[in-house]
JSON list of C-alpha atoms in Angstrom, two decimals:
[
{"chain": "Z", "resi": 1, "resn": "MET", "atom": "CA", "xyz": [-50.01, 8.10, -96.46]},
{"chain": "Z", "resi": 2, "resn": "THR", "atom": "CA", "xyz": [-47.69, 11.03, -96.30]},
{"chain": "Z", "resi": 3, "resn": "ALA", "atom": "CA", "xyz": [-44.41, 10.41, -94.57]},
{"chain": "Z", "resi": 4, "resn": "PRO", "atom": "CA", "xyz": [-42.66, 13.24, -92.76]},
{"chain": "Z", "resi": 5, "resn": "ARG", "atom": "CA", "xyz": [-40.92, 15.54, -95.17]},
{"chain": "Z", "resi": 6, "resn": "ARG", "atom": "CA", "xyz": [-37.28, 14.54, -95.58]},
{"chain": "Z", "resi": 7, "resn": "GLN", "atom": "CA", "xyz": [-34.84, 17.38, -95.43]},
{"chain": "Z", "resi": 8, "resn": "SER", "atom": "CA", "xyz": [-32.60, 17.94, -98.40]},
{"chain": "Z", "resi": 9, "resn": "GLN", "atom": "CA", "xyz": [-28.87, 18.17, -97.95]},
{"chain": "Z", "resi": 10, "resn": "ARG", "atom": "CA", "xyz": [-29.20, 21.84, -98.92]},
{"chain": "Z", "resi": 11, "resn": "ASP", "atom": "CA", "xyz": [-30.95, 22.60, -95.64]},
{"chain": "Z", "resi": 12, "resn": "PRO", "atom": "CA", "xyz": [-28.29, 24.66, -93.84]},
{"chain": "Z", "resi": 13, "resn": "LEU", "atom": "CA", "xyz": [-29.48, 23.70, -90.36]},
{"chain": "Z", "resi": 14, "resn": "ARG", "atom": "CA", "xyz": [-29.54, 19.97, -90.97]},
{"chain": "Z", "resi": 15, "resn": "PRO", "atom": "CA", "xyz": [-25.92, 19.01, -91.61]},
{"chain": "Z", "resi": 16, "resn": "VAL", "atom": "CA", "xyz": [-24.30, 21.56, -89.34]},
{"chain": "Z", "resi": 17, "resn": "ALA", "atom": "CA", "xyz": [-26.25, 22.61, -86.26]},
{"chain": "Z", "resi": 18, "resn": "THR", "atom": "CA", "xyz": [-28.21, 19.41, -85.61]},
{"chain": "Z", "resi": 19, "resn": "ASP", "atom": "CA", "xyz": [-25.26, 17.13, -86.14]},
{"chain": "Z", "resi": 20, "resn": "LEU", "atom": "CA", "xyz": [-23.05, 19.34, -83.96]},
{"chain": "Z", "resi": 21, "resn": "VAL", "atom": "CA", "xyz": [-25.56, 18.79, -81.15]},
{"chain": "Z", "resi": 22, "resn": "ARG", "atom": "CA", "xyz": [-25.39, 15.03, -81.79]},
{"chain": "Z", "resi": 23, "resn": "LEU", "atom": "CA", "xyz": [-21.58, 15.26, -81.66]},
{"chain": "Z", "resi": 24, "resn": "ALA", "atom": "CA", "xyz": [-21.88, 17.11, -78.35]},
{"chain": "Z", "resi": 25, "resn": "ALA", "atom": "CA", "xyz": [-24.14, 14.29, -77.12]},
{"chain": "Z", "resi": 26, "resn": "ALA", "atom": "CA", "xyz": [-21.50, 11.73, -78.10]},
{"chain": "Z", "resi": 27, "resn": "LEU", "atom": "CA", "xyz": [-18.78, 13.71, -76.31]},
{"chain": "Z", "resi": 28, "resn": "SER", "atom": "CA", "xyz": [-21.08, 13.97, -73.31]},
{"chain": "Z", "resi": 29, "resn": "VAL", "atom": "CA", "xyz": [-21.12, 10.17, -73.03]},
{"chain": "Z", "resi": 30, "resn": "VAL", "atom": "CA", "xyz": [-17.36, 10.27, -72.47]},
{"chain": "Z", "resi": 31, "resn": "LEU", "atom": "CA", "xyz": [-17.45, 13.27, -70.12]},
{"chain": "Z", "resi": 32, "resn": "GLY", "atom": "CA", "xyz": [-20.46, 11.92, -68.23]},
{"chain": "Z", "resi": 33, "resn": "THR", "atom": "CA", "xyz": [-18.79, 8.56, -67.75]},
{"chain": "Z", "resi": 34, "resn": "LEU", "atom": "CA", "xyz": [-15.55, 10.15, -66.53]},
{"chain": "Z", "resi": 35, "resn": "GLY", "atom": "CA", "xyz": [-17.37, 12.52, -64.19]},
{"chain": "Z", "resi": 36, "resn": "TRP", "atom": "CA", "xyz": [-20.25, 10.44, -62.86]},
{"chain": "Z", "resi": 37, "resn": "GLY", "atom": "CA", "xyz": [-19.50, 6.81, -63.70]},
{"chain": "Z", "resi": 38, "resn": "PHE", "atom": "CA", "xyz": [-22.31, 4.50, -64.68]},
{"chain": "Z", "resi": 39, "resn": "MET", "atom": "CA", "xyz": [-25.07, 7.06, -64.04]},
{"chain": "Z", "resi": 40, "resn": "GLY", "atom": "CA", "xyz": [-23.38, 9.60, -66.32]},
{"chain": "Z", "resi": 41, "resn": "PHE", "atom": "CA", "xyz": [-22.82, 6.92, -68.95]},
{"chain": "Z", "resi": 42, "resn": "ALA", "atom": "CA", "xyz": [-26.42, 5.72, -68.81]},
{"chain": "Z", "resi": 43, "resn": "LEU", "atom": "CA", "xyz": [-27.94, 9.21, -68.95]},
{"chain": "Z", "resi": 44, "resn": "PHE", "atom": "CA", "xyz": [-25.82, 10.44, -71.84]},
{"chain": "Z", "resi": 45, "resn": "MET", "atom": "CA", "xyz": [-26.25, 7.19, -73.80]},
{"chain": "Z", "resi": 46, "resn": "LEU", "atom": "CA", "xyz": [-29.98, 7.79, -73.48]},
{"chain": "Z", "resi": 47, "resn": "VAL", "atom": "CA", "xyz": [-29.46, 11.33, -74.77]},
{"chain": "Z", "resi": 48, "resn": "LEU", "atom": "CA", "xyz": [-27.26, 10.14, -77.64]},
{"chain": "Z", "resi": 49, "resn": "GLY", "atom": "CA", "xyz": [-29.75, 7.47, -78.65]},
{"chain": "Z", "resi": 50, "resn": "GLY", "atom": "CA", "xyz": [-32.63, 9.90, -78.40]},
{"chain": "Z", "resi": 51, "resn": "SER", "atom": "CA", "xyz": [-30.80, 12.46, -80.51]},
{"chain": "Z", "resi": 52, "resn": "MET", "atom": "CA", "xyz": [-30.57, 9.96, -83.37]},
{"chain": "Z", "resi": 53, "resn": "ILE", "atom": "CA", "xyz": [-34.34, 9.49, -83.63]},
{"chain": "Z", "resi": 54, "resn": "PRO", "atom": "CA", "xyz": [-35.24, 12.73, -85.42]},
{"chain": "Z", "resi": 55, "resn": "ARG", "atom": "CA", "xyz": [-32.35, 12.19, -87.85]},
{"chain": "Z", "resi": 56, "resn": "ALA", "atom": "CA", "xyz": [-33.65, 8.71, -88.68]},
{"chain": "Z", "resi": 57, "resn": "LEU", "atom": "CA", "xyz": [-37.20, 10.06, -89.09]},
{"chain": "Z", "resi": 58, "resn": "GLY", "atom": "CA", "xyz": [-36.12, 12.95, -91.30]},
{"chain": "Z", "resi": 59, "resn": "THR", "atom": "CA", "xyz": [-37.94, 15.48, -89.14]},
{"chain": "Z", "resi": 60, "resn": "PRO", "atom": "CA", "xyz": [-37.65, 19.15, -90.09]},
{"chain": "Z", "resi": 61, "resn": "ALA", "atom": "CA", "xyz": [-34.38, 20.70, -88.94]},
{"chain": "Z", "resi": 62, "resn": "PRO", "atom": "CA", "xyz": [-35.92, 23.18, -86.46]},
{"chain": "Z", "resi": 63, "resn": "LEU", "atom": "CA", "xyz": [-37.74, 20.37, -84.62]},
{"chain": "Z", "resi": 64, "resn": "ASP", "atom": "CA", "xyz": [-34.64, 18.17, -84.77]},
{"chain": "Z", "resi": 65, "resn": "LEU", "atom": "CA", "xyz": [-32.41, 20.93, -83.40]},
{"chain": "Z", "resi": 66, "resn": "SER", "atom": "CA", "xyz": [-34.75, 22.04, -80.62]},
{"chain": "Z", "resi": 67, "resn": "TYR", "atom": "CA", "xyz": [-35.41, 18.46, -79.49]},
{"chain": "Z", "resi": 68, "resn": "CYS", "atom": "CA", "xyz": [-31.74, 17.43, -79.48]},
{"chain": "Z", "resi": 69, "resn": "ALA", "atom": "CA", "xyz": [-30.57, 20.63, -77.80]},
{"chain": "Z", "resi": 70, "resn": "THR", "atom": "CA", "xyz": [-33.26, 20.37, -75.13]},
{"chain": "Z", "resi": 71, "resn": "ILE", "atom": "CA", "xyz": [-32.48, 16.77, -74.18]},
{"chain": "Z", "resi": 72, "resn": "LEU", "atom": "CA", "xyz": [-28.77, 17.57, -74.04]},
{"chain": "Z", "resi": 73, "resn": "VAL", "atom": "CA", "xyz": [-29.22, 20.70, -71.91]},
{"chain": "Z", "resi": 74, "resn": "GLY", "atom": "CA", "xyz": [-31.72, 18.85, -69.71]},
{"chain": "Z", "resi": 75, "resn": "ALA", "atom": "CA", "xyz": [-29.25, 16.04, -69.06]},
{"chain": "Z", "resi": 76, "resn": "TRP", "atom": "CA", "xyz": [-26.39, 18.40, -68.26]},
{"chain": "Z", "resi": 77, "resn": "ALA", "atom": "CA", "xyz": [-28.68, 20.40, -65.97]},
{"chain": "Z", "resi": 78, "resn": "ALA", "atom": "CA", "xyz": [-29.36, 17.21, -64.03]},
{"chain": "Z", "resi": 79, "resn": "MET", "atom": "CA", "xyz": [-25.71, 16.19, -63.80]},
{"chain": "Z", "resi": 80, "resn": "LEU", "atom": "CA", "xyz": [-24.50, 19.66, -62.80]},
{"chain": "Z", "resi": 81, "resn": "ASP", "atom": "CA", "xyz": [-27.36, 20.24, -60.31]},
{"chain": "Z", "resi": 82, "resn": "TRP", "atom": "CA", "xyz": [-28.66, 23.27, -62.21]},
{"chain": "Z", "resi": 83, "resn": "TYR", "atom": "CA", "xyz": [-32.17, 22.21, -61.24]},
{"chain": "Z", "resi": 84, "resn": "LEU", "atom": "CA", "xyz": [-31.24, 22.79, -57.60]},
{"chain": "Z", "resi": 85, "resn": "ALA", "atom": "CA", "xyz": [-29.57, 26.12, -58.36]},
{"chain": "Z", "resi": 86, "resn": "VAL", "atom": "CA", "xyz": [-32.35, 27.50, -60.60]},
{"chain": "Z", "resi": 87, "resn": "SER", "atom": "CA", "xyz": [-35.71, 26.54, -59.12]},
{"chain": "Z", "resi": 88, "resn": "TRP", "atom": "CA", "xyz": [-37.83, 27.15, -62.24]},
{"chain": "Z", "resi": 89, "resn": "LEU", "atom": "CA", "xyz": [-35.53, 25.38, -64.72]},
{"chain": "Z", "resi": 90, "resn": "ASP", "atom": "CA", "xyz": [-36.88, 21.88, -64.04]},
{"chain": "Z", "resi": 91, "resn": "VAL", "atom": "CA", "xyz": [-40.48, 22.71, -64.97]},
{"chain": "Z", "resi": 92, "resn": "VAL", "atom": "CA", "xyz": [-39.39, 24.66, -68.07]},
{"chain": "Z", "resi": 93, "resn": "VAL", "atom": "CA", "xyz": [-37.29, 21.74, -69.32]},
{"chain": "Z", "resi": 94, "resn": "HIS", "atom": "CA", "xyz": [-40.08, 19.26, -68.55]},
{"chain": "Z", "resi": 95, "resn": "ALA", "atom": "CA", "xyz": [-42.64, 21.39, -70.41]},
{"chain": "Z", "resi": 96, "resn": "ALA", "atom": "CA", "xyz": [-40.42, 21.92, -73.45]},
{"chain": "Z", "resi": 97, "resn": "LEU", "atom": "CA", "xyz": [-39.04, 18.42, -73.63]},
{"chain": "Z", "resi": 98, "resn": "THR", "atom": "CA", "xyz": [-42.38, 16.68, -73.12]},
{"chain": "Z", "resi": 99, "resn": "GLY", "atom": "CA", "xyz": [-43.88, 18.70, -75.97]},
{"chain": "Z", "resi": 100, "resn": "LEU", "atom": "CA", "xyz": [-40.93, 17.99, -78.24]},
{"chain": "Z", "resi": 101, "resn": "VAL", "atom": "CA", "xyz": [-41.03, 14.27, -77.40]},
{"chain": "Z", "resi": 102, "resn": "GLY", "atom": "CA", "xyz": [-44.70, 14.25, -78.36]},
{"chain": "Z", "resi": 103, "resn": "ALA", "atom": "CA", "xyz": [-43.93, 15.84, -81.74]},
{"chain": "Z", "resi": 104, "resn": "ILE", "atom": "CA", "xyz": [-41.08, 13.39, -82.42]},
{"chain": "Z", "resi": 105, "resn": "GLY", "atom": "CA", "xyz": [-43.25, 10.48, -81.24]},
{"chain": "Z", "resi": 106, "resn": "TYR", "atom": "CA", "xyz": [-46.06, 11.56, -83.53]},
{"chain": "Z", "resi": 107, "resn": "ALA", "atom": "CA", "xyz": [-43.61, 11.72, -86.45]},
{"chain": "Z", "resi": 108, "resn": "ALA", "atom": "CA", "xyz": [-42.46, 8.18, -85.64]},
{"chain": "Z", "resi": 109, "resn": "LEU", "atom": "CA", "xyz": [-46.02, 6.83, -85.56]},
{"chain": "Z", "resi": 110, "resn": "GLU", "atom": "CA", "xyz": [-46.80, 8.64, -88.80]},
{"chain": "Z", "resi": 111, "resn": "ARG", "atom": "CA", "xyz": [-43.68, 7.18, -90.40]},
{"chain": "Z", "resi": 112, "resn": "LEU", "atom": "CA", "xyz": [-44.90, 3.71, -89.41]},
{"chain": "Z", "resi": 113, "resn": "GLY", "atom": "CA", "xyz": [-48.06, 4.40, -91.42]},
{"chain": "Z", "resi": 114, "resn": "LEU", "atom": "CA", "xyz": [-50.48, 4.27, -88.50]},
{"chain": "Z", "resi": 115, "resn": "PHE", "atom": "CA", "xyz": [-52.58, 7.18, -89.71]},
{"chain": "Z", "resi": 116, "resn": "GLY", "atom": "CA", "xyz": [-53.47, 6.16, -93.25]},
{"chain": "Z", "resi": 117, "resn": "GLU", "atom": "CA", "xyz": [-54.20, 9.19, -95.41]},
{"chain": "Z", "resi": 118, "resn": "GLY", "atom": "CA", "xyz": [-53.60, 11.66, -92.62]},
{"chain": "Z", "resi": 119, "resn": "MET", "atom": "CA", "xyz": [-55.31, 12.72, -89.47]},
{"chain": "Z", "resi": 120, "resn": "ALA", "atom": "CA", "xyz": [-57.54, 15.65, -88.63]},
{"chain": "Z", "resi": 121, "resn": "ARG", "atom": "CA", "xyz": [-55.88, 18.36, -86.58]},
{"chain": "Z", "resi": 122, "resn": "LEU", "atom": "CA", "xyz": [-57.84, 17.44, -83.46]},
{"chain": "Z", "resi": 123, "resn": "GLY", "atom": "CA", "xyz": [-56.56, 13.88, -83.83]},
{"chain": "Z", "resi": 124, "resn": "VAL", "atom": "CA", "xyz": [-52.99, 15.17, -84.07]},
{"chain": "Z", "resi": 125, "resn": "VAL", "atom": "CA", "xyz": [-53.47, 17.07, -80.82]},
{"chain": "Z", "resi": 126, "resn": "VAL", "atom": "CA", "xyz": [-54.99, 14.08, -79.04]},
{"chain": "Z", "resi": 127, "resn": "VAL", "atom": "CA", "xyz": [-52.42, 11.53, -80.24]},
{"chain": "Z", "resi": 128, "resn": "SER", "atom": "CA", "xyz": [-49.36, 13.75, -79.78]},
{"chain": "Z", "resi": 129, "resn": "SER", "atom": "CA", "xyz": [-50.31, 15.08, -76.34]},
{"chain": "Z", "resi": 130, "resn": "THR", "atom": "CA", "xyz": [-51.43, 11.65, -75.09]},
{"chain": "Z", "resi": 131, "resn": "LEU", "atom": "CA", "xyz": [-48.21, 10.03, -76.29]},
{"chain": "Z", "resi": 132, "resn": "ALA", "atom": "CA", "xyz": [-46.10, 12.78, -74.73]},
{"chain": "Z", "resi": 133, "resn": "THR", "atom": "CA", "xyz": [-47.96, 12.64, -71.41]},
{"chain": "Z", "resi": 134, "resn": "THR", "atom": "CA", "xyz": [-47.66, 8.86, -71.26]},
{"chain": "Z", "resi": 135, "resn": "LEU", "atom": "CA", "xyz": [-43.92, 9.03, -71.94]},
{"chain": "Z", "resi": 136, "resn": "ALA", "atom": "CA", "xyz": [-43.55, 11.75, -69.28]},
{"chain": "Z", "resi": 137, "resn": "LEU", "atom": "CA", "xyz": [-45.28, 9.48, -66.78]},
{"chain": "Z", "resi": 138, "resn": "LEU", "atom": "CA", "xyz": [-42.94, 6.62, -67.69]},
{"chain": "Z", "resi": 139, "resn": "TRP", "atom": "CA", "xyz": [-39.96, 8.99, -67.29]},
{"chain": "Z", "resi": 140, "resn": "GLU", "atom": "CA", "xyz": [-41.10, 9.95, -63.79]},
{"chain": "Z", "resi": 141, "resn": "MET", "atom": "CA", "xyz": [-41.51, 6.29, -62.89]},
{"chain": "Z", "resi": 142, "resn": "GLY", "atom": "CA", "xyz": [-37.98, 5.72, -64.22]},
{"chain": "Z", "resi": 143, "resn": "GLU", "atom": "CA", "xyz": [-36.68, 8.57, -62.05]},
{"chain": "Z", "resi": 144, "resn": "TRP", "atom": "CA", "xyz": [-38.32, 7.00, -59.00]},
{"chain": "Z", "resi": 145, "resn": "PHE", "atom": "CA", "xyz": [-36.82, 3.59, -59.87]},
{"chain": "Z", "resi": 146, "resn": "GLY", "atom": "CA", "xyz": [-33.40, 5.16, -60.43]},
{"chain": "Z", "resi": 147, "resn": "HIS", "atom": "CA", "xyz": [-33.57, 6.99, -57.09]},
{"chain": "Z", "resi": 148, "resn": "THR", "atom": "CA", "xyz": [-34.84, 3.94, -55.21]},
{"chain": "Z", "resi": 149, "resn": "VAL", "atom": "CA", "xyz": [-32.69, 1.23, -56.78]},
{"chain": "Z", "resi": 150, "resn": "LEU", "atom": "CA", "xyz": [-29.68, 2.81, -58.50]},
{"chain": "Z", "resi": 151, "resn": "ASP", "atom": "CA", "xyz": [-28.61, 6.13, -56.99]},
{"chain": "Z", "resi": 152, "resn": "ASP", "atom": "CA", "xyz": [-30.35, 8.19, -54.31]},
{"chain": "Z", "resi": 153, "resn": "ARG", "atom": "CA", "xyz": [-28.77, 11.36, -55.73]},
{"chain": "Z", "resi": 154, "resn": "ILE", "atom": "CA", "xyz": [-31.43, 11.29, -58.48]},
{"chain": "Z", "resi": 155, "resn": "GLN", "atom": "CA", "xyz": [-33.79, 14.07, -57.41]},
{"chain": "Z", "resi": 156, "resn": "VAL", "atom": "CA", "xyz": [-37.34, 12.88, -56.82]},
{"chain": "Z", "resi": 157, "resn": "GLY", "atom": "CA", "xyz": [-40.15, 13.77, -54.49]},
{"chain": "Z", "resi": 158, "resn": "TYR", "atom": "CA", "xyz": [-43.90, 14.17, -54.44]},
{"chain": "Z", "resi": 159, "resn": "GLU", "atom": "CA", "xyz": [-43.93, 17.88, -55.30]},
{"chain": "Z", "resi": 160, "resn": "ASP", "atom": "CA", "xyz": [-41.15, 17.46, -57.88]},
{"chain": "Z", "resi": 161, "resn": "THR", "atom": "CA", "xyz": [-43.00, 14.64, -59.64]},
{"chain": "Z", "resi": 162, "resn": "LEU", "atom": "CA", "xyz": [-46.34, 16.47, -59.69]},
{"chain": "Z", "resi": 163, "resn": "GLY", "atom": "CA", "xyz": [-44.68, 19.67, -60.89]},
{"chain": "Z", "resi": 164, "resn": "ASP", "atom": "CA", "xyz": [-42.83, 17.78, -63.61]},
{"chain": "Z", "resi": 165, "resn": "LEU", "atom": "CA", "xyz": [-45.99, 16.01, -64.77]},
{"chain": "Z", "resi": 166, "resn": "GLY", "atom": "CA", "xyz": [-48.06, 19.18, -64.68]},
{"chain": "Z", "resi": 167, "resn": "ALA", "atom": "CA", "xyz": [-45.48, 21.09, -66.70]},
{"chain": "Z", "resi": 168, "resn": "GLY", "atom": "CA", "xyz": [-45.17, 18.14, -69.06]},
{"chain": "Z", "resi": 169, "resn": "VAL", "atom": "CA", "xyz": [-48.90, 18.01, -69.75]},
{"chain": "Z", "resi": 170, "resn": "VAL", "atom": "CA", "xyz": [-49.00, 21.75, -70.49]},
{"chain": "Z", "resi": 171, "resn": "GLY", "atom": "CA", "xyz": [-45.97, 21.45, -72.77]},
{"chain": "Z", "resi": 172, "resn": "ALA", "atom": "CA", "xyz": [-47.46, 18.42, -74.48]},
{"chain": "Z", "resi": 173, "resn": "VAL", "atom": "CA", "xyz": [-50.74, 20.17, -75.27]},
{"chain": "Z", "resi": 174, "resn": "VAL", "atom": "CA", "xyz": [-49.08, 23.39, -76.46]},
{"chain": "Z", "resi": 175, "resn": "ALA", "atom": "CA", "xyz": [-46.67, 21.49, -78.71]},
{"chain": "Z", "resi": 176, "resn": "ALA", "atom": "CA", "xyz": [-49.46, 19.25, -80.01]},
{"chain": "Z", "resi": 177, "resn": "VAL", "atom": "CA", "xyz": [-51.57, 22.28, -80.96]},
{"chain": "Z", "resi": 178, "resn": "LEU", "atom": "CA", "xyz": [-48.58, 23.88, -82.72]},
{"chain": "Z", "resi": 179, "resn": "LEU", "atom": "CA", "xyz": [-47.87, 20.59, -84.51]},
{"chain": "Z", "resi": 180, "resn": "ALA", "atom": "CA", "xyz": [-51.49, 20.30, -85.61]},
{"chain": "Z", "resi": 181, "resn": "LEU", "atom": "CA", "xyz": [-51.60, 23.87, -86.87]},
{"chain": "Z", "resi": 182, "resn": "SER", "atom": "CA", "xyz": [-48.43, 23.33, -88.90]},
{"chain": "Z", "resi": 183, "resn": "ARG", "atom": "CA", "xyz": [-50.07, 20.52, -90.88]},
{"chain": "Z", "resi": 184, "resn": "PRO", "atom": "CA", "xyz": [-52.64, 20.80, -93.65]},
{"chain": "Z", "resi": 185, "resn": "GLU", "atom": "CA", "xyz": [-56.10, 19.57, -92.74]},
{"chain": "Z", "resi": 186, "resn": "PRO", "atom": "CA", "xyz": [-56.82, 16.31, -94.65]},
{"chain": "Z", "resi": 187, "resn": "GLU", "atom": "CA", "xyz": [-59.62, 16.48, -97.22]},
{"chain": "Z", "resi": 188, "resn": "GLY", "atom": "CA", "xyz": [-63.01, 15.62, -95.82]},
{"chain": "Z", "resi": 189, "resn": "SER", "atom": "CA", "xyz": [-62.07, 16.25, -92.17]},
{"chain": "Z", "resi": 190, "resn": "GLY", "atom": "CA", "xyz": [-63.04, 19.14, -90.12]}
]
């Protein structure tokens, strides 16, 4: 089994840019709590927790940085109503973030040793995109629950949910293909 490549401390992106985004996520917990109470606290704690995952997995710095920056920008866009102000932003964030979540999720499963000696590229695409799409579906169900039970200011609706899921599936497949192409094909597969 090959675990995800751990970044050395000499990687200039790892200790500076990625950890600055994590610091911004930690500061966002405070700002979110002050500005929006429990909902701000809950959202930014989710972001902060999520931003620690690629660090723990030792994912490559570009994936770490893009994932952490996207979840942080996505959360602030929700809190500041940017999705209402910029109509296309929601689907772009859902596409990007769903794909990135799939790549991080695949790295986590690989780290757990679920794939033995490696997986063929087609398998990487199937597992990563399926995982990402499933998590996107769970996110949309969480948004509905949050809107229905916690705070009706959480933006949901039939068209919003379908648009988010559609964008998420596209982002998941594109990211899964890119992830698969970035990996060597295991011997004997094809």
